[in-house]
């Protein structure tokens, strides 16, 4: 077996204790939720923290609450729960579909929403064993100096591979964090950055506490995932779309696409739907524009040209499912 | 026959397996046991200039270090091509080749110590594809050092050129297969103990304990009498465990050096490096036909990428041509196959050894011919079904259920009503094949039996079968228990099977070439019939009737007319033991002499019996994304006689799933640096339960005259034609020909676009 590096494990029962542990043990400390991303990465020598602070025993982080017109999901809620929750299913369907498409049943039982949001970016040259990466000559993101995806590239473009990110982006979610300086909230658009080495604006000692999803009347959303197998596989393209409609007209349409580079992107062309009747929405044109706006890289498996074409297909399917464009 | 043979039933250890009670090699723990790890080459081709293990040895917890010098004797499964060292002596030949081994108190320390071994390398030019292998002989990976050739086979039967010239139609094409891995759930594991009596015991996840025994003796220079090899239950093998491996030698040597038991468990990544997976092949086929569909000649040229070592390569090279001449074939045939060495993980046998790739090429060609001539693809196979009891390359046929296989899949799939009528995007395809039931000779030439069992008959009513065969999940233990129980009228629970332990069991050559049922079954039948004869004699004497009047039924032996005085089997055993002394018997199997052609290589591919298979696949192609869904596969397989039909169905289903996975998903890629493209189960994708369609297993029984109760094989045959059946179904669905495996959605979409643009 691949040996797991040794570490000390702490299981605080309150957020304050968790913050104190993060503070006391300094930079060599990492949070662990379900561990389904962290532990394989540790086995691959991608990180070897001496201290792990588990969030599993903190009750305040687990649960799904409806607070007025906001759906609030605790960071430690597992993906199985998220995918099966009635309000998520009916009012934030893209999130339910995205959560259900993560890994297999075991991953969804162990894996949490917070862990999914903070999933490390992925790359075929990075998510490998130490031996393999050494034989390759390592890379920018870890232990090395060059990028094998973009020749001569000085920036890591590993792919955001978390299924729920695109869904939550389309759903205009807000992320709640606490850190040494107290609590803060930020729109999920500001959570992700284009830096493949660390693609979130979360400070190392901050904890994601919850995700808030606004519940709007007449809102529909869908999620589409490209993968080779019907389970286990990370997305090769991840696409979510959200529609707000009133009296048969589009108030707003948003499309988020991920599994491209480090930052999920919003499709500009979605605004073409604004104000149109549902049947008039230029579905093909929007899908075509999405195809043009996205440039998949050879950072994850799958021919990039094919993945690019599939952006168009997935966009078309998502809009069709939302009842947009000609039947 | 007492009613067990031919009845559905579950395999003997099923419940224990599912409940985690089966003890695999890695479950074994011995007192004072050490753990080993192997340091592996990071270069595809490089010479060791210096190796310094001082720092590794100094690490607390490290007990011993081995390098190539400690194990200088070469080994290999084929006696004529021993070209592997347990650890690299001079040159590493692929990324992952073992260089040094560490034994330590725990696995983590051993792994850490590997990183402390300092190796200085002189990097040599790699050979990463067939063109380089052919065009740059100076790299010298071959035995002579003057080329990269592993084996060349050129054979011709009839006048191919004349026949092609005289054909109404010749279809030529190039076909490409990039290689696949076995992907067993249990990775290789071995444990060795060298005790104070000088006995070396090795437990290993092998499917050839006997060959391991021989090669351990050779490499360690230890008498075979001082070695015991035990094969615990295996968690999947598929051909990937059918030869001796360096790590088995390494733990044995480490146990001898340290005086402590030593275990090694390969990681998933290492599993991809030791490999022995299906060979990449580049095939050029030209097949001629007359207007009526009658084939005239087959001309095949195949380049085989063997990877770093010989493995079974000599046999693979022959099999790539020899096994094609059934079930539908031409009267003239020529093949030329060359296996090259490359600096990639070594290839070997995977379920359907050597013949799955050319089967893919040939069956698609046949489909092209049928379409070109406007013939039904099933009909063209009937037209060309090889008649009589011999093939053109001299293989003897003793039983043949081929036409019934075709008829069964034709009916079950509603071929006539549905082919080409399902609308654009959906289609049906057919393909067929044949396979061996064991090879007629042992790998090392000798006149001794190829399979044997010993029966111990206990007066409690329990019969134990000591059997050398390797149970690797295919069910040989259950098969033997069924044969014994059925002959003696016992409950299955009263037959124990002890397998694959060189101290306890007679020699069997191992679980390869689909030989288990045929050879072990025959050996077992021979032994149990001797026991049965004694029971019948003792019961006849007791009832004072002629032995011919005595018959065995479930639980009893009885005499005709005296059924009310029937004697329970355990009582019959006691009577026989009193009459004859301690009961037991041996049985063995040796294939009949003279099988195969009389030309050089004519015995390779010769088998005492051949199985036959036909597949029809139904696919759905998503023309927007390129995804192919195999909705259903009908597979009819002539296994001779289904002694355990549930096991036969299991083998058919498993074969089809494996074949469809190779058709759609699996591709064993090594990149331009010589690095494996992703030695893990996220990058190398095998299907999940959601990714496979329905399989309908149709059993055909031709009752082979020499098979045990008429049985042949079912373990490998049903894989072959599943792949071209899918390819041909894709053509029926959307009109594209895919001559390169796997049919990934990107390739399918590209082919669809290319077709639209013409
Ligand atoms: C075989 C396999 C297949 C997979 N397939 C998919 C897939 O299809 N789609 C997909 O999206 N994922 C997939 N995953 C990844 C993973 O299972 C999920 O993303 C899961 O949701 C991660 O959650 P976790 O709780 O296990 O995270 P962990 O592994 O515990 O943590 C992940 C990262 O997030 C940080 N973190 C966790 N919680 C918090 C928090 N509350 N605040 C701040 N930081 C935090 C951790 O420090 C760590 O860096 C797969 C994993 C495996 C092994
Ligand atoms: S994108 Fe480049 S730098 Fe980033 S992980 Fe991949 S190879 Fe490394």
Tab-separated table of N, CA, C and O and ligand atoms in Angstrom, chain A residues 30-40 55 75 79 101-103 107 110-112 114-116 118-119 161-163 202 206-208 225 232-235, chain B residues 682, ligand 1:
chain	number	residue	atom	x	y	z
A	30	UNK	N	-3.606	21.399	8.857
A	30	UNK	CA	-4.613	21.389	7.791
A	30	UNK	C	-5.933	20.888	8.350
A	30	UNK	O	-5.948	20.046	9.254
A	31	UNK	N	-7.019	21.415	7.781
A	31	UNK	CA	-8.350	20.947	8.171
A	31	UNK	C	-8.668	19.653	7.438
A	31	UNK	O	-8.304	19.479	6.280
A	32	UNK	N	-9.359	18.779	8.121
A	32	UNK	CA	-9.872	17.594	7.435
A	32	UNK	C	-11.371	17.469	7.703
A	32	UNK	O	-11.821	17.584	8.842
A	33	UNK	N	-12.106	17.268	6.625
A	33	UNK	CA	-13.558	17.057	6.760
A	33	UNK	C	-13.799	15.569	6.547
A	33	UNK	O	-13.520	14.766	7.434
A	34	UNK	N	-14.245	15.171	5.373
A	34	UNK	CA	-14.414	13.733	5.104
A	34	UNK	C	-13.109	13.039	4.758
A	34	UNK	O	-12.997	11.817	4.827
A	35	UNK	N	-12.134	13.816	4.340
A	35	UNK	CA	-10.821	13.252	4.032
A	35	UNK	C	-10.719	12.581	2.675
A	35	UNK	O	-9.674	12.052	2.319
A	36	UNK	N	-11.789	12.607	1.891
A	36	UNK	CA	-11.760	11.846	0.630
A	36	UNK	C	-10.893	12.514	-0.434
A	36	UNK	O	-10.522	11.881	-1.415
A	37	UNK	N	-10.584	13.770	-0.245
A	37	UNK	CA	-9.638	14.432	-1.145
A	37	UNK	C	-8.277	14.523	-0.458
A	37	UNK	O	-7.247	14.193	-1.031
A	38	UNK	N	-8.308	14.908	0.792
A	38	UNK	CA	-7.056	15.166	1.510
A	38	UNK	C	-6.195	13.905	1.663
A	38	UNK	O	-4.985	13.940	1.428
A	39	UNK	N	-6.794	12.807	2.076
A	39	UNK	CA	-5.975	11.631	2.392
A	39	UNK	C	-5.303	11.025	1.158
A	39	UNK	O	-4.111	10.722	1.205
A	40	UNK	N	-6.030	10.868	0.035
A	40	UNK	CA	-5.308	10.414	-1.165
A	40	UNK	C	-4.173	11.370	-1.548
A	40	UNK	O	-3.106	10.928	-1.953
A	55	UNK	N	-13.069	18.460	11.478
A	55	UNK	CA	-14.272	19.255	11.752
A	55	UNK	C	-15.477	18.357	12.046
A	55	UNK	O	-16.586	18.840	12.227
A	75	UNK	N	-21.198	23.310	6.363
A	75	UNK	CA	-20.065	22.833	5.570
A	75	UNK	C	-19.826	21.335	5.752
A	75	UNK	O	-19.345	20.657	4.859
A	79	UNK	N	-22.459	14.932	1.157
A	79	UNK	CA	-23.057	15.152	-0.167
A	79	UNK	C	-24.291	14.287	-0.372
A	79	UNK	O	-25.209	14.658	-1.100
A	101	UNK	N	-23.705	13.638	-8.355
A	101	UNK	CA	-22.784	13.160	-9.391
A	101	UNK	C	-21.349	13.022	-8.891
A	101	UNK	O	-20.459	12.623	-9.631
A	102	UNK	N	-21.112	13.346	-7.637
A	102	UNK	CA	-19.748	13.234	-7.100
A	102	UNK	C	-19.395	11.764	-6.855
A	102	UNK	O	-20.168	11.038	-6.216
A	103	UNK	N	-18.254	11.337	-7.341
A	103	UNK	CA	-17.681	10.031	-7.015
A	103	UNK	C	-18.693	8.907	-7.030
A	103	UNK	O	-19.506	8.762	-7.943
A	107	UNK	N	-18.046	7.968	-1.469
A	107	UNK	CA	-17.509	9.334	-1.445
A	107	UNK	C	-18.564	10.324	-0.978
A	107	UNK	O	-18.275	11.264	-0.257
A	110	UNK	N	-18.986	9.985	2.864
A	110	UNK	CA	-17.872	10.558	3.628
A	110	UNK	C	-17.623	12.022	3.258
A	110	UNK	O	-17.259	12.834	4.096
A	111	UNK	N	-17.767	12.340	1.974
A	111	UNK	CA	-17.381	13.663	1.482
A	111	UNK	C	-18.399	14.728	1.870
A	111	UNK	O	-19.606	14.503	1.846
A	112	UNK	N	-17.893	15.910	2.185
A	112	UNK	CA	-18.771	16.979	2.664
A	112	UNK	C	-18.876	18.090	1.630
A	112	UNK	O	-18.057	18.192	0.713
A	114	UNK	N	-18.432	21.292	2.325
A	114	UNK	CA	-17.284	22.197	2.542
A	114	UNK	C	-16.029	21.635	1.884
A	114	UNK	O	-15.268	22.366	1.239
A	115	UNK	N	-15.820	20.338	2.052
A	115	UNK	CA	-14.648	19.703	1.442
A	115	UNK	C	-14.717	19.786	-0.071
A	115	UNK	O	-13.712	19.988	-0.744
A	116	UNK	N	-15.916	19.653	-0.599
A	116	UNK	CA	-16.061	19.734	-2.051
A	116	UNK	C	-15.734	21.139	-2.540
A	116	UNK	O	-15.032	21.314	-3.537
A	118	UNK	N	-13.760	23.211	-1.211
A	118	UNK	CA	-12.336	23.502	-1.017
A	118	UNK	C	-11.443	22.449	-1.674
A	118	UNK	O	-10.235	22.410	-1.433
A	119	UNK	N	-12.034	21.583	-2.489
A	119	UNK	CA	-11.268	20.544	-3.179
A	119	UNK	C	-10.048	21.149	-3.865
A	119	UNK	O	-10.149	22.182	-4.522
A	161	UNK	N	-12.176	20.965	-10.042
A	161	UNK	CA	-12.837	19.706	-10.398
A	161	UNK	C	-13.991	19.360	-9.476
A	161	UNK	O	-14.486	18.243	-9.469
A	162	UNK	N	-14.393	20.325	-8.675
A	162	UNK	CA	-15.478	20.065	-7.731
A	162	UNK	C	-16.829	20.272	-8.408
A	162	UNK	O	-17.082	21.329	-8.976
A	163	UNK	N	-17.661	19.271	-8.327
A	163	UNK	CA	-18.950	19.347	-9.016
A	163	UNK	C	-19.851	20.453	-8.485
A	163	UNK	O	-20.584	21.080	-9.250
A	202	UNK	N	-9.799	31.747	0.437
A	202	UNK	CA	-9.831	31.365	1.852
A	202	UNK	C	-8.418	31.490	2.425
A	202	UNK	O	-7.457	30.988	1.832
A	206	UNK	N	-8.731	30.037	7.934
A	206	UNK	CA	-10.182	30.218	7.882
A	206	UNK	C	-10.893	28.887	7.684
A	206	UNK	O	-10.378	28.000	7.003
A	207	UNK	N	-12.095	28.821	8.248
A	207	UNK	CA	-12.919	27.623	8.115
A	207	UNK	C	-14.194	28.002	7.361
A	207	UNK	O	-14.829	29.017	7.681
A	208	UNK	N	-14.527	27.194	6.358
A	208	UNK	CA	-15.829	27.394	5.708
A	208	UNK	C	-16.880	26.838	6.655
A	208	UNK	O	-16.802	25.680	7.079
A	225	UNK	N	-22.863	17.091	-16.394
A	225	UNK	CA	-21.473	16.709	-16.132
A	225	UNK	C	-20.975	15.798	-17.241
A	225	UNK	O	-21.640	14.838	-17.604
A	232	UNK	N	-17.855	7.678	-10.066
A	232	UNK	CA	-16.441	7.774	-9.683
A	232	UNK	C	-15.704	8.946	-10.349
A	232	UNK	O	-14.999	9.689	-9.680
A	233	UNK	N	-15.885	9.125	-11.654
A	233	UNK	CA	-15.056	10.094	-12.366
A	233	UNK	C	-15.334	11.551	-11.998
A	233	UNK	O	-16.490	11.979	-11.899
A	234	UNK	N	-14.246	12.290	-11.862
A	234	UNK	CA	-14.332	13.742	-11.727
A	234	UNK	C	-14.866	14.317	-13.040
A	234	UNK	O	-14.759	13.685	-14.092
A	235	UNK	N	-15.396	15.524	-12.996
A	235	UNK	CA	-15.935	16.083	-14.244
A	235	UNK	C	-14.834	16.376	-15.259
A	235	UNK	O	-13.761	16.829	-14.908
B	682	UNK	N	-8.221	5.917	-11.368
B	682	UNK	CA	-8.977	7.075	-11.846
B	682	UNK	C	-8.625	7.348	-13.300
B	682	UNK	O	-9.482	7.690	-14.111
C	1	LIG	C1	-12.134	8.116	-6.393
C	1	LIG	C2	-12.610	9.517	-6.095
C	1	LIG	C3	-13.554	10.085	-6.931
C	1	LIG	C4	-14.008	11.377	-6.691
C	1	LIG	N1	-14.912	11.920	-7.549
C	1	LIG	C5	-15.305	13.210	-7.374
C	1	LIG	C6	-16.211	13.814	-8.273
C	1	LIG	O1	-16.707	13.198	-9.206
C	1	LIG	N2	-16.534	15.116	-8.079
C	1	LIG	C7	-16.026	15.835	-7.053
C	1	LIG	O2	-16.363	17.017	-6.908
C	1	LIG	N3	-15.182	15.274	-6.165
C	1	LIG	C8	-14.814	13.972	-6.295
C	1	LIG	N4	-13.946	13.405	-5.398
C	1	LIG	C9	-13.320	14.252	-4.369
C	1	LIG	C10	-14.012	14.265	-3.015
C	1	LIG	O3	-14.496	12.998	-2.674
C	1	LIG	C11	-15.141	15.244	-2.935
C	1	LIG	O4	-14.803	16.443	-3.567
C	1	LIG	C12	-15.568	15.510	-1.493
C	1	LIG	O5	-16.688	16.353	-1.491
C	1	LIG	C13	-14.480	16.170	-0.666
C	1	LIG	O6	-14.998	16.393	0.630
C	1	LIG	P1	-14.271	15.903	1.944
C	1	LIG	O7	-15.151	16.255	3.048
C	1	LIG	O8	-13.907	14.492	1.855
C	1	LIG	O9	-12.982	16.808	1.847
C	1	LIG	P2	-11.561	16.644	2.560
C	1	LIG	O10	-10.744	15.693	1.798
C	1	LIG	O11	-11.719	16.405	4.007
C	1	LIG	O12	-11.014	18.099	2.344
C	1	LIG	C14	-10.702	18.619	1.075
C	1	LIG	C15	-9.974	19.941	1.227
C	1	LIG	O13	-10.848	20.904	1.745
C	1	LIG	C16	-10.396	21.437	2.968
C	1	LIG	N5	-11.587	21.604	3.793
C	1	LIG	C17	-12.524	20.654	4.040
C	1	LIG	N6	-13.533	21.174	4.745
C	1	LIG	C18	-13.232	22.475	4.953
C	1	LIG	C19	-13.897	23.553	5.635
C	1	LIG	N7	-15.080	23.375	6.201
C	1	LIG	N8	-13.279	24.755	5.665
C	1	LIG	C20	-12.092	24.939	5.038
C	1	LIG	N9	-11.436	23.981	4.409
C	1	LIG	C21	-11.999	22.752	4.360
C	1	LIG	C22	-9.409	20.422	3.480
C	1	LIG	O14	-8.428	21.014	4.288
C	1	LIG	C23	-8.828	19.872	2.213
C	1	LIG	O15	-7.824	20.729	1.743
C	1	LIG	C24	-13.509	12.099	-5.588
C	1	LIG	C25	-12.583	11.511	-4.749
C	1	LIG	C26	-12.120	10.237	-4.983
C	1	LIG	C27	-11.123	9.635	-4.059
